[in-house]
Amino acid sequence: MKECLPLRGIVTVLNTPFTSENTVDAGALRRHVRVALAAGVAGFLAPAMASEVEKLTPTERDLFVDTVLDEVRGRAVVIGGASAA
């Protein structure tokens, strides 16, 4: 049987960092991604339930996923989370 995703190792969920103005902190999110990659993470589920996905607007969800994809740059698998009320 063919494997759907060539994925082995740790797939992590990133919490959503917020600024003091209660907006998604893209800079902090990038730092989280870099630290996780340096630690050997093989993939990210972004955003996920631990990422406050139900509380994010569609624009904030797009920012979250776009930021993670831009920072990962093909170095890990990114699985787009699609769970919300």
PDB file of N, CA and C in Angstrom:
ATOM      1  N   MET A   1       0.835  -1.173   0.000  1.00  0.00           N
ATOM      2  CA  MET A   1       0.000   0.000   0.000  1.00  0.00           C
ATOM      3  C   MET A   1       0.888   1.247   0.000  1.00  0.00           C
ATOM      4  N   LYS A   2       0.524   2.225  -0.799  1.00  0.00           N
ATOM      5  CA  LYS A   2       1.285   3.457  -0.886  1.00  0.00           C
ATOM      6  C   LYS A   2       0.993   4.341   0.322  1.00  0.00           C
ATOM      7  N   GLU A   3       2.049   4.900   0.885  1.00  0.00           N
ATOM      8  CA  GLU A   3       1.920   5.795   2.024  1.00  0.00           C
ATOM      9  C   GLU A   3       1.442   7.168   1.535  1.00  0.00           C
ATOM     10  N   CYS A   4       0.475   7.757   2.238  1.00  0.00           N
ATOM     11  CA  CYS A   4      -0.055   9.053   1.841  1.00  0.00           C
ATOM     12  C   CYS A   4       0.934  10.183   2.084  1.00  0.00           C
ATOM     13  N   LEU A   5       1.549  10.193   3.251  1.00  0.00           N
ATOM     14  CA  LEU A   5       2.534  11.222   3.588  1.00  0.00           C
ATOM     15  C   LEU A   5       3.828  10.547   4.008  1.00  0.00           C
ATOM     16  N   PRO A   6       4.948  10.944   3.439  1.00  0.00           N
ATOM     17  CA  PRO A   6       6.230  10.373   3.870  1.00  0.00           C
ATOM     18  C   PRO A   6       6.647  11.017   5.199  1.00  0.00           C
ATOM     19  N   LEU A   7       5.992  10.602   6.263  1.00  0.00           N
ATOM     20  CA  LEU A   7       6.168  11.276   7.537  1.00  0.00           C
ATOM     21  C   LEU A   7       6.610  10.291   8.609  1.00  0.00           C
ATOM     22  N   ARG A   8       7.728  10.604   9.212  1.00  0.00           N
ATOM     23  CA  ARG A   8       8.252   9.823  10.333  1.00  0.00           C
ATOM     24  C   ARG A   8       8.759  10.808  11.374  1.00  0.00           C
ATOM     25  N   GLY A   9       8.531  10.512  12.639  1.00  0.00           N
ATOM     26  CA  GLY A   9       9.051  11.379  13.688  1.00  0.00           C
ATOM     27  C   GLY A   9       7.956  12.150  14.387  1.00  0.00           C
ATOM     28  N   ILE A  10       8.345  13.247  14.977  1.00  0.00           N
ATOM     29  CA  ILE A  10       7.438  14.044  15.796  1.00  0.00           C
ATOM     30  C   ILE A  10       6.682  15.046  14.932  1.00  0.00           C
ATOM     31  N   VAL A  11       5.355  15.050  15.091  1.00  0.00           N
ATOM     32  CA  VAL A  11       4.502  16.080  14.510  1.00  0.00           C
ATOM     33  C   VAL A  11       3.940  16.855  15.695  1.00  0.00           C
ATOM     34  N   THR A  12       4.176  18.145  15.720  1.00  0.00           N
ATOM     35  CA  THR A  12       3.795  18.940  16.878  1.00  0.00           C
ATOM     36  C   THR A  12       2.668  19.912  16.549  1.00  0.00           C
ATOM     37  N   VAL A  13       2.038  20.368  17.590  1.00  0.00           N
ATOM     38  CA  VAL A  13       1.017  21.401  17.515  1.00  0.00           C
ATOM     39  C   VAL A  13       1.621  22.664  18.114  1.00  0.00           C
ATOM     40  N   LEU A  14       1.473  23.766  17.411  1.00  0.00           N
ATOM     41  CA  LEU A  14       1.997  25.039  17.891  1.00  0.00           C
ATOM     42  C   LEU A  14       0.884  25.832  18.578  1.00  0.00           C
ATOM     43  N   ASN A  15       1.145  26.293  19.774  1.00  0.00           N
ATOM     44  CA  ASN A  15       0.202  27.207  20.409  1.00  0.00           C
ATOM     45  C   ASN A  15       0.279  28.549  19.697  1.00  0.00           C
ATOM     46  N   THR A  16      -0.795  29.292  19.756  1.00  0.00           N
ATOM     47  CA  THR A  16      -0.831  30.587  19.097  1.00  0.00           C
ATOM     48  C   THR A  16      -0.306  31.664  20.026  1.00  0.00           C
ATOM     49  N   PRO A  17       0.794  32.320  19.660  1.00  0.00           N
ATOM     50  CA  PRO A  17       1.274  33.438  20.482  1.00  0.00           C
ATOM     51  C   PRO A  17       0.494  34.712  20.123  1.00  0.00           C
ATOM     52  N   PHE A  18       0.184  35.496  21.129  1.00  0.00           N
ATOM     53  CA  PHE A  18      -0.538  36.748  20.922  1.00  0.00           C
ATOM     54  C   PHE A  18       0.286  37.926  21.429  1.00  0.00           C
ATOM     55  N   THR A  19       0.064  39.071  20.813  1.00  0.00           N
ATOM     56  CA  THR A  19       0.687  40.304  21.265  1.00  0.00           C
ATOM     57  C   THR A  19      -0.123  40.853  22.438  1.00  0.00           C
ATOM     58  N   SER A  20       0.374  41.916  23.054  1.00  0.00           N
ATOM     59  CA  SER A  20      -0.371  42.558  24.134  1.00  0.00           C
ATOM     60  C   SER A  20      -1.646  43.214  23.620  1.00  0.00           C
ATOM     61  N   GLU A  21      -1.745  43.408  22.289  1.00  0.00           N
ATOM     62  CA  GLU A  21      -2.959  43.961  21.675  1.00  0.00           C
ATOM     63  C   GLU A  21      -3.931  42.854  21.270  1.00  0.00           C
ATOM     64  N   ASN A  22      -3.627  41.609  21.660  1.00  0.00           N
ATOM     65  CA  ASN A  22      -4.482  40.448  21.394  1.00  0.00           C
ATOM     66  C   ASN A  22      -4.583  40.104  19.911  1.00  0.00           C
ATOM     67  N   THR A  23      -3.480  40.308  19.184  1.00  0.00           N
ATOM     68  CA  THR A  23      -3.400  39.868  17.793  1.00  0.00           C
ATOM     69  C   THR A  23      -2.363  38.750  17.706  1.00  0.00           C
ATOM     70  N   VAL A  24      -2.467  37.951  16.658  1.00  0.00           N
ATOM     71  CA  VAL A  24      -1.501  36.861  16.477  1.00  0.00           C
ATOM     72  C   VAL A  24      -0.104  37.463  16.316  1.00  0.00           C
ATOM     73  N   ASP A  25       0.833  36.965  17.099  1.00  0.00           N
ATOM     74  CA  ASP A  25       2.216  37.449  17.072  1.00  0.00           C
ATOM     75  C   ASP A  25       3.017  36.587  16.090  1.00  0.00           C
ATOM     76  N   ALA A  26       3.059  37.026  14.833  1.00  0.00           N
ATOM     77  CA  ALA A  26       3.722  36.248  13.784  1.00  0.00           C
ATOM     78  C   ALA A  26       5.214  36.077  14.054  1.00  0.00           C
ATOM     79  N   GLY A  27       5.854  37.090  14.630  1.00  0.00           N
ATOM     80  CA  GLY A  27       7.280  36.974  14.947  1.00  0.00           C
ATOM     81  C   GLY A  27       7.553  35.895  15.971  1.00  0.00           C
ATOM     82  N   ALA A  28       6.742  35.853  17.010  1.00  0.00           N
ATOM     83  CA  ALA A  28       6.899  34.813  18.038  1.00  0.00           C
ATOM     84  C   ALA A  28       6.586  33.440  17.452  1.00  0.00           C
ATOM     85  N   LEU A  29       5.588  33.372  16.582  1.00  0.00           N
ATOM     86  CA  LEU A  29       5.250  32.096  15.942  1.00  0.00           C
ATOM     87  C   LEU A  29       6.428  31.599  15.115  1.00  0.00           C
ATOM     88  N   ARG A  30       7.079  32.495  14.385  1.00  0.00           N
ATOM     89  CA  ARG A  30       8.268  32.105  13.614  1.00  0.00           C
ATOM     90  C   ARG A  30       9.368  31.554  14.536  1.00  0.00           C
ATOM     91  N   ARG A  31       9.556  32.193  15.671  1.00  0.00           N
ATOM     92  CA  ARG A  31      10.575  31.712  16.618  1.00  0.00           C
ATOM     93  C   ARG A  31      10.216  30.328  17.134  1.00  0.00           C
ATOM     94  N   HIS A  32       8.946  30.085  17.416  1.00  0.00           N
ATOM     95  CA  HIS A  32       8.507  28.754  17.866  1.00  0.00           C
ATOM     96  C   HIS A  32       8.827  27.706  16.804  1.00  0.00           C
ATOM     97  N   VAL A  33       8.535  28.031  15.550  1.00  0.00           N
ATOM     98  CA  VAL A  33       8.804  27.098  14.448  1.00  0.00           C
ATOM     99  C   VAL A  33      10.298  26.814  14.358  1.00  0.00           C
ATOM    100  N   ARG A  34      11.130  27.846  14.427  1.00  0.00           N
ATOM    101  CA  ARG A  34      12.584  27.640  14.332  1.00  0.00           C
ATOM    102  C   ARG A  34      13.104  26.756  15.459  1.00  0.00           C
ATOM    103  N   VAL A  35      12.626  26.986  16.671  1.00  0.00           N
ATOM    104  CA  VAL A  35      13.057  26.173  17.814  1.00  0.00           C
ATOM    105  C   VAL A  35      12.631  24.722  17.605  1.00  0.00           C
ATOM    106  N   ALA A  36      11.405  24.509  17.151  1.00  0.00           N
ATOM    107  CA  ALA A  36      10.915  23.150  16.923  1.00  0.00           C
ATOM    108  C   ALA A  36      11.715  22.451  15.829  1.00  0.00           C
ATOM    109  N   LEU A  37      12.007  23.152  14.756  1.00  0.00           N
ATOM    110  CA  LEU A  37      12.816  22.556  13.688  1.00  0.00           C
ATOM    111  C   LEU A  37      14.210  22.194  14.193  1.00  0.00           C
ATOM    112  N   ALA A  38      14.806  23.073  14.961  1.00  0.00           N
ATOM    113  CA  ALA A  38      16.139  22.810  15.507  1.00  0.00           C
ATOM    114  C   ALA A  38      16.127  21.604  16.445  1.00  0.00           C
ATOM    115  N   ALA A  39      14.989  21.356  17.076  1.00  0.00           N
ATOM    116  CA  ALA A  39      14.859  20.215  17.986  1.00  0.00           C
ATOM    117  C   ALA A  39      14.558  18.921  17.241  1.00  0.00           C
ATOM    118  N   GLY A  40      14.355  18.998  15.921  1.00  0.00           N
ATOM    119  CA  GLY A  40      14.150  17.792  15.129  1.00  0.00           C
ATOM    120  C   GLY A  40      12.715  17.452  14.801  1.00  0.00           C
ATOM    121  N   VAL A  41      11.803  18.384  14.978  1.00  0.00           N
ATOM    122  CA  VAL A  41      10.401  18.129  14.641  1.00  0.00           C
ATOM    123  C   VAL A  41      10.293  17.846  13.147  1.00  0.00           C
ATOM    124  N   ALA A  42       9.499  16.824  12.798  1.00  0.00           N
ATOM    125  CA  ALA A  42       9.334  16.423  11.399  1.00  0.00           C
ATOM    126  C   ALA A  42       8.116  17.056  10.746  1.00  0.00           C
ATOM    127  N   GLY A  43       7.191  17.568  11.558  1.00  0.00           N
ATOM    128  CA  GLY A  43       5.988  18.145  10.982  1.00  0.00           C
ATOM    129  C   GLY A  43       5.217  18.980  11.982  1.00  0.00           C
ATOM    130  N   PHE A  44       4.293  19.758  11.438  1.00  0.00           N
ATOM    131  CA  PHE A  44       3.450  20.643  12.235  1.00  0.00           C
ATOM    132  C   PHE A  44       1.997  20.459  11.834  1.00  0.00           C
ATOM    133  N   LEU A  45       1.107  20.449  12.797  1.00  0.00           N
ATOM    134  CA  LEU A  45      -0.324  20.532  12.555  1.00  0.00           C
ATOM    135  C   LEU A  45      -0.697  21.965  12.900  1.00  0.00           C
ATOM    136  N   ALA A  46      -1.094  22.740  11.882  1.00  0.00           N
ATOM    137  CA  ALA A  46      -1.246  24.174  12.102  1.00  0.00           C
ATOM    138  C   ALA A  46      -2.434  24.740  11.330  1.00  0.00           C
ATOM    139  N   PRO A  47      -3.328  25.423  11.978  1.00  0.00           N
ATOM    140  CA  PRO A  47      -3.521  25.473  13.425  1.00  0.00           C
ATOM    141  C   PRO A  47      -4.284  24.241  13.889  1.00  0.00           C
ATOM    142  N   ALA A  48      -4.224  23.995  15.159  1.00  0.00           N
ATOM    143  CA  ALA A  48      -4.911  22.839  15.737  1.00  0.00           C
ATOM    144  C   ALA A  48      -5.687  23.288  16.968  1.00  0.00           C
ATOM    145  N   MET A  49      -6.329  22.353  17.630  1.00  0.00           N
ATOM    146  CA  MET A  49      -7.161  22.706  18.786  1.00  0.00           C
ATOM    147  C   MET A  49      -6.359  23.449  19.848  1.00  0.00           C
ATOM    148  N   ALA A  50      -5.109  23.065  20.056  1.00  0.00           N
ATOM    149  CA  ALA A  50      -4.276  23.747  21.052  1.00  0.00           C
ATOM    150  C   ALA A  50      -3.860  25.129  20.559  1.00  0.00           C
ATOM    151  N   SER A  51      -4.130  25.404  19.299  1.00  0.00           N
ATOM    152  CA  SER A  51      -3.787  26.708  18.724  1.00  0.00           C
ATOM    153  C   SER A  51      -4.953  27.683  18.796  1.00  0.00           C
ATOM    154  N   GLU A  52      -5.923  27.391  19.618  1.00  0.00           N
ATOM    155  CA  GLU A  52      -7.072  28.280  19.780  1.00  0.00           C
ATOM    156  C   GLU A  52      -7.817  28.496  18.469  1.00  0.00           C
ATOM    157  N   VAL A  53      -7.827  27.465  17.618  1.00  0.00           N
ATOM    158  CA  VAL A  53      -8.387  27.602  16.269  1.00  0.00           C
ATOM    159  C   VAL A  53      -9.822  28.109  16.287  1.00  0.00           C
ATOM    160  N   GLU A  54     -10.607  27.709  17.236  1.00  0.00           N
ATOM    161  CA  GLU A  54     -11.998  28.159  17.278  1.00  0.00           C
ATOM    162  C   GLU A  54     -12.115  29.647  17.589  1.00  0.00           C
ATOM    163  N   LYS A  55     -11.106  30.210  18.197  1.00  0.00           N
ATOM    164  CA  LYS A  55     -11.130  31.626  18.575  1.00  0.00           C
ATOM    165  C   LYS A  55     -10.537  32.531  17.504  1.00  0.00           C
ATOM    166  N   LEU A  56      -9.849  31.958  16.523  1.00  0.00           N
ATOM    167  CA  LEU A  56      -9.206  32.755  15.485  1.00  0.00           C
ATOM    168  C   LEU A  56     -10.189  33.082  14.366  1.00  0.00           C
ATOM    169  N   THR A  57     -10.077  34.272  13.818  1.00  0.00           N
ATOM    170  CA  THR A  57     -10.864  34.637  12.650  1.00  0.00           C
ATOM    171  C   THR A  57     -10.287  33.923  11.432  1.00  0.00           C
ATOM    172  N   PRO A  58     -11.028  33.842  10.344  1.00  0.00           N
ATOM    173  CA  PRO A  58     -10.452  33.248   9.128  1.00  0.00           C
ATOM    174  C   PRO A  58      -9.155  33.941   8.696  1.00  0.00           C
ATOM    175  N   THR A  59      -9.087  35.254   8.831  1.00  0.00           N
ATOM    176  CA  THR A  59      -7.869  35.993   8.480  1.00  0.00           C
ATOM    177  C   THR A  59      -6.711  35.591   9.384  1.00  0.00           C
ATOM    178  N   GLU A  60      -6.981  35.427  10.679  1.00  0.00           N
ATOM    179  CA  GLU A  60      -5.931  35.014  11.617  1.00  0.00           C
ATOM    180  C   GLU A  60      -5.484  33.589  11.335  1.00  0.00           C
ATOM    181  N   ARG A  61      -6.404  32.722  10.961  1.00  0.00           N
ATOM    182  CA  ARG A  61      -6.029  31.339  10.601  1.00  0.00           C
ATOM    183  C   ARG A  61      -5.117  31.352   9.383  1.00  0.00           C
ATOM    184  N   ASP A  62      -5.479  32.165   8.392  1.00  0.00           N
ATOM    185  CA  ASP A  62      -4.631  32.280   7.197  1.00  0.00           C
ATOM    186  C   ASP A  62      -3.239  32.785   7.565  1.00  0.00           C
ATOM    187  N   LEU A  63      -3.183  33.804   8.416  1.00  0.00           N
ATOM    188  CA  LEU A  63      -1.887  34.340   8.858  1.00  0.00           C
ATOM    189  C   LEU A  63      -1.070  33.256   9.551  1.00  0.00           C
ATOM    190  N   PHE A  64      -1.714  32.479  10.413  1.00  0.00           N
ATOM    191  CA  PHE A  64      -1.039  31.413  11.149  1.00  0.00           C
ATOM    192  C   PHE A  64      -0.419  30.409  10.167  1.00  0.00           C
ATOM    193  N   VAL A  65      -1.234  29.890   9.253  1.00  0.00           N
ATOM    194  CA  VAL A  65      -0.748  28.879   8.311  1.00  0.00           C
ATOM    195  C   VAL A  65       0.307  29.461   7.384  1.00  0.00           C
ATOM    196  N   ASP A  66       0.069  30.652   6.859  1.00  0.00           N
ATOM    197  CA  ASP A  66       1.045  31.280   5.956  1.00  0.00           C
ATOM    198  C   ASP A  66       2.380  31.522   6.652  1.00  0.00           C
ATOM    199  N   THR A  67       2.333  31.945   7.907  1.00  0.00           N
ATOM    200  CA  THR A  67       3.562  32.188   8.665  1.00  0.00           C
ATOM    201  C   THR A  67       4.340  30.896   8.868  1.00  0.00           C
ATOM    202  N   VAL A  68       3.637  29.835   9.252  1.00  0.00           N
ATOM    203  CA  VAL A  68       4.305  28.543   9.463  1.00  0.00           C
ATOM    204  C   VAL A  68       4.904  28.040   8.152  1.00  0.00           C
ATOM    205  N   LEU A  69       4.132  28.076   7.070  1.00  0.00           N
ATOM    206  CA  LEU A  69       4.647  27.617   5.776  1.00  0.00           C
ATOM    207  C   LEU A  69       5.868  28.424   5.340  1.00  0.00           C
ATOM    208  N   ASP A  70       5.814  29.726   5.522  1.00  0.00           N
ATOM    209  CA  ASP A  70       6.936  30.580   5.122  1.00  0.00           C
ATOM    210  C   ASP A  70       8.184  30.276   5.944  1.00  0.00           C
ATOM    211  N   GLU A  71       8.010  30.017   7.217  1.00  0.00           N
ATOM    212  CA  GLU A  71       9.169  29.752   8.079  1.00  0.00           C
ATOM    213  C   GLU A  71       9.722  28.348   7.858  1.00  0.00           C
ATOM    214  N   VAL A  72       8.856  27.380   7.612  1.00  0.00           N
ATOM    215  CA  VAL A  72       9.290  25.985   7.413  1.00  0.00           C
ATOM    216  C   VAL A  72      10.056  25.846   6.093  1.00  0.00           C
ATOM    217  N   ARG A  73       9.566  26.470   5.040  1.00  0.00           N
ATOM    218  CA  ARG A  73      10.231  26.445   3.721  1.00  0.00           C
ATOM    219  C   ARG A  73      10.619  25.044   3.264  1.00  0.00           C
ATOM    220  N   GLY A  74       9.672  24.107   3.426  1.00  0.00           N
ATOM    221  CA  GLY A  74       9.898  22.751   2.938  1.00  0.00           C
ATOM    222  C   GLY A  74      10.763  21.876   3.808  1.00  0.00           C
ATOM    223  N   ARG A  75      11.205  22.350   4.953  1.00  0.00           N
ATOM    224  CA  ARG A  75      12.074  21.562   5.832  1.00  0.00           C
ATOM    225  C   ARG A  75      11.309  20.572   6.693  1.00  0.00           C
ATOM    226  N   ALA A  76       9.987  20.678   6.712  1.00  0.00           N
ATOM    227  CA  ALA A  76       9.149  19.766   7.484  1.00  0.00           C
ATOM    228  C   ALA A  76       7.780  19.739   6.803  1.00  0.00           C
ATOM    229  N   VAL A  77       6.993  18.744   7.160  1.00  0.00           N
ATOM    230  CA  VAL A  77       5.632  18.642   6.650  1.00  0.00           C
ATOM    231  C   VAL A  77       4.751  19.602   7.450  1.00  0.00           C
ATOM    232  N   VAL A  78       3.849  20.303   6.755  1.00  0.00           N
ATOM    233  CA  VAL A  78       2.863  21.141   7.432  1.00  0.00           C
ATOM    234  C   VAL A  78       1.487  20.612   7.035  1.00  0.00           C
ATOM    235  N   ILE A  79       0.731  20.206   8.045  1.00  0.00           N
ATOM    236  CA  ILE A  79      -0.619  19.700   7.835  1.00  0.00           C
ATOM    237  C   ILE A  79      -1.572  20.801   8.275  1.00  0.00           C
ATOM    238  N   GLY A  80      -2.375  21.288   7.358  1.00  0.00           N
ATOM    239  CA  GLY A  80      -3.317  22.359   7.684  1.00  0.00           C
ATOM    240  C   GLY A  80      -4.462  21.818   8.516  1.00  0.00           C
ATOM    241  N   GLY A  81      -4.638  22.380   9.704  1.00  0.00           N
ATOM    242  CA  GLY A  81      -5.752  21.985  10.554  1.00  0.00           C
ATOM    243  C   GLY A  81      -7.049  22.552  10.011  1.00  0.00           C
ATOM    244  N   ALA A  82      -8.094  21.761  10.078  1.00  0.00           N
ATOM    245  CA  ALA A  82      -9.379  22.192   9.523  1.00  0.00           C
ATOM    246  C   ALA A  82     -10.500  22.011  10.531  1.00  0.00           C
ATOM    247  N   SER A  83     -10.179  22.081  11.800  1.00  0.00           N
ATOM    248  CA  SER A  83     -11.208  21.870  12.816  1.00  0.00           C
ATOM    249  C   SER A  83     -11.667  23.199  13.388  1.00  0.00           C
ATOM    250  N   ALA A  84     -12.955  23.407  13.377  1.00  0.00           N
ATOM    251  CA  ALA A  84     -13.552  24.597  13.962  1.00  0.00           C
ATOM    252  C   ALA A  84     -15.048  24.363  14.081  1.00  0.00           C
ATOM    253  N   ALA A  85     -15.650  25.109  14.966  1.00  0.00           N
ATOM    254  CA  ALA A  85     -17.095  24.958  15.145  1.00  0.00           C
ATOM    255  C   ALA A  85     -17.827  25.463  13.912  1.00  0.00           C
TER     256      ALA A  85
END
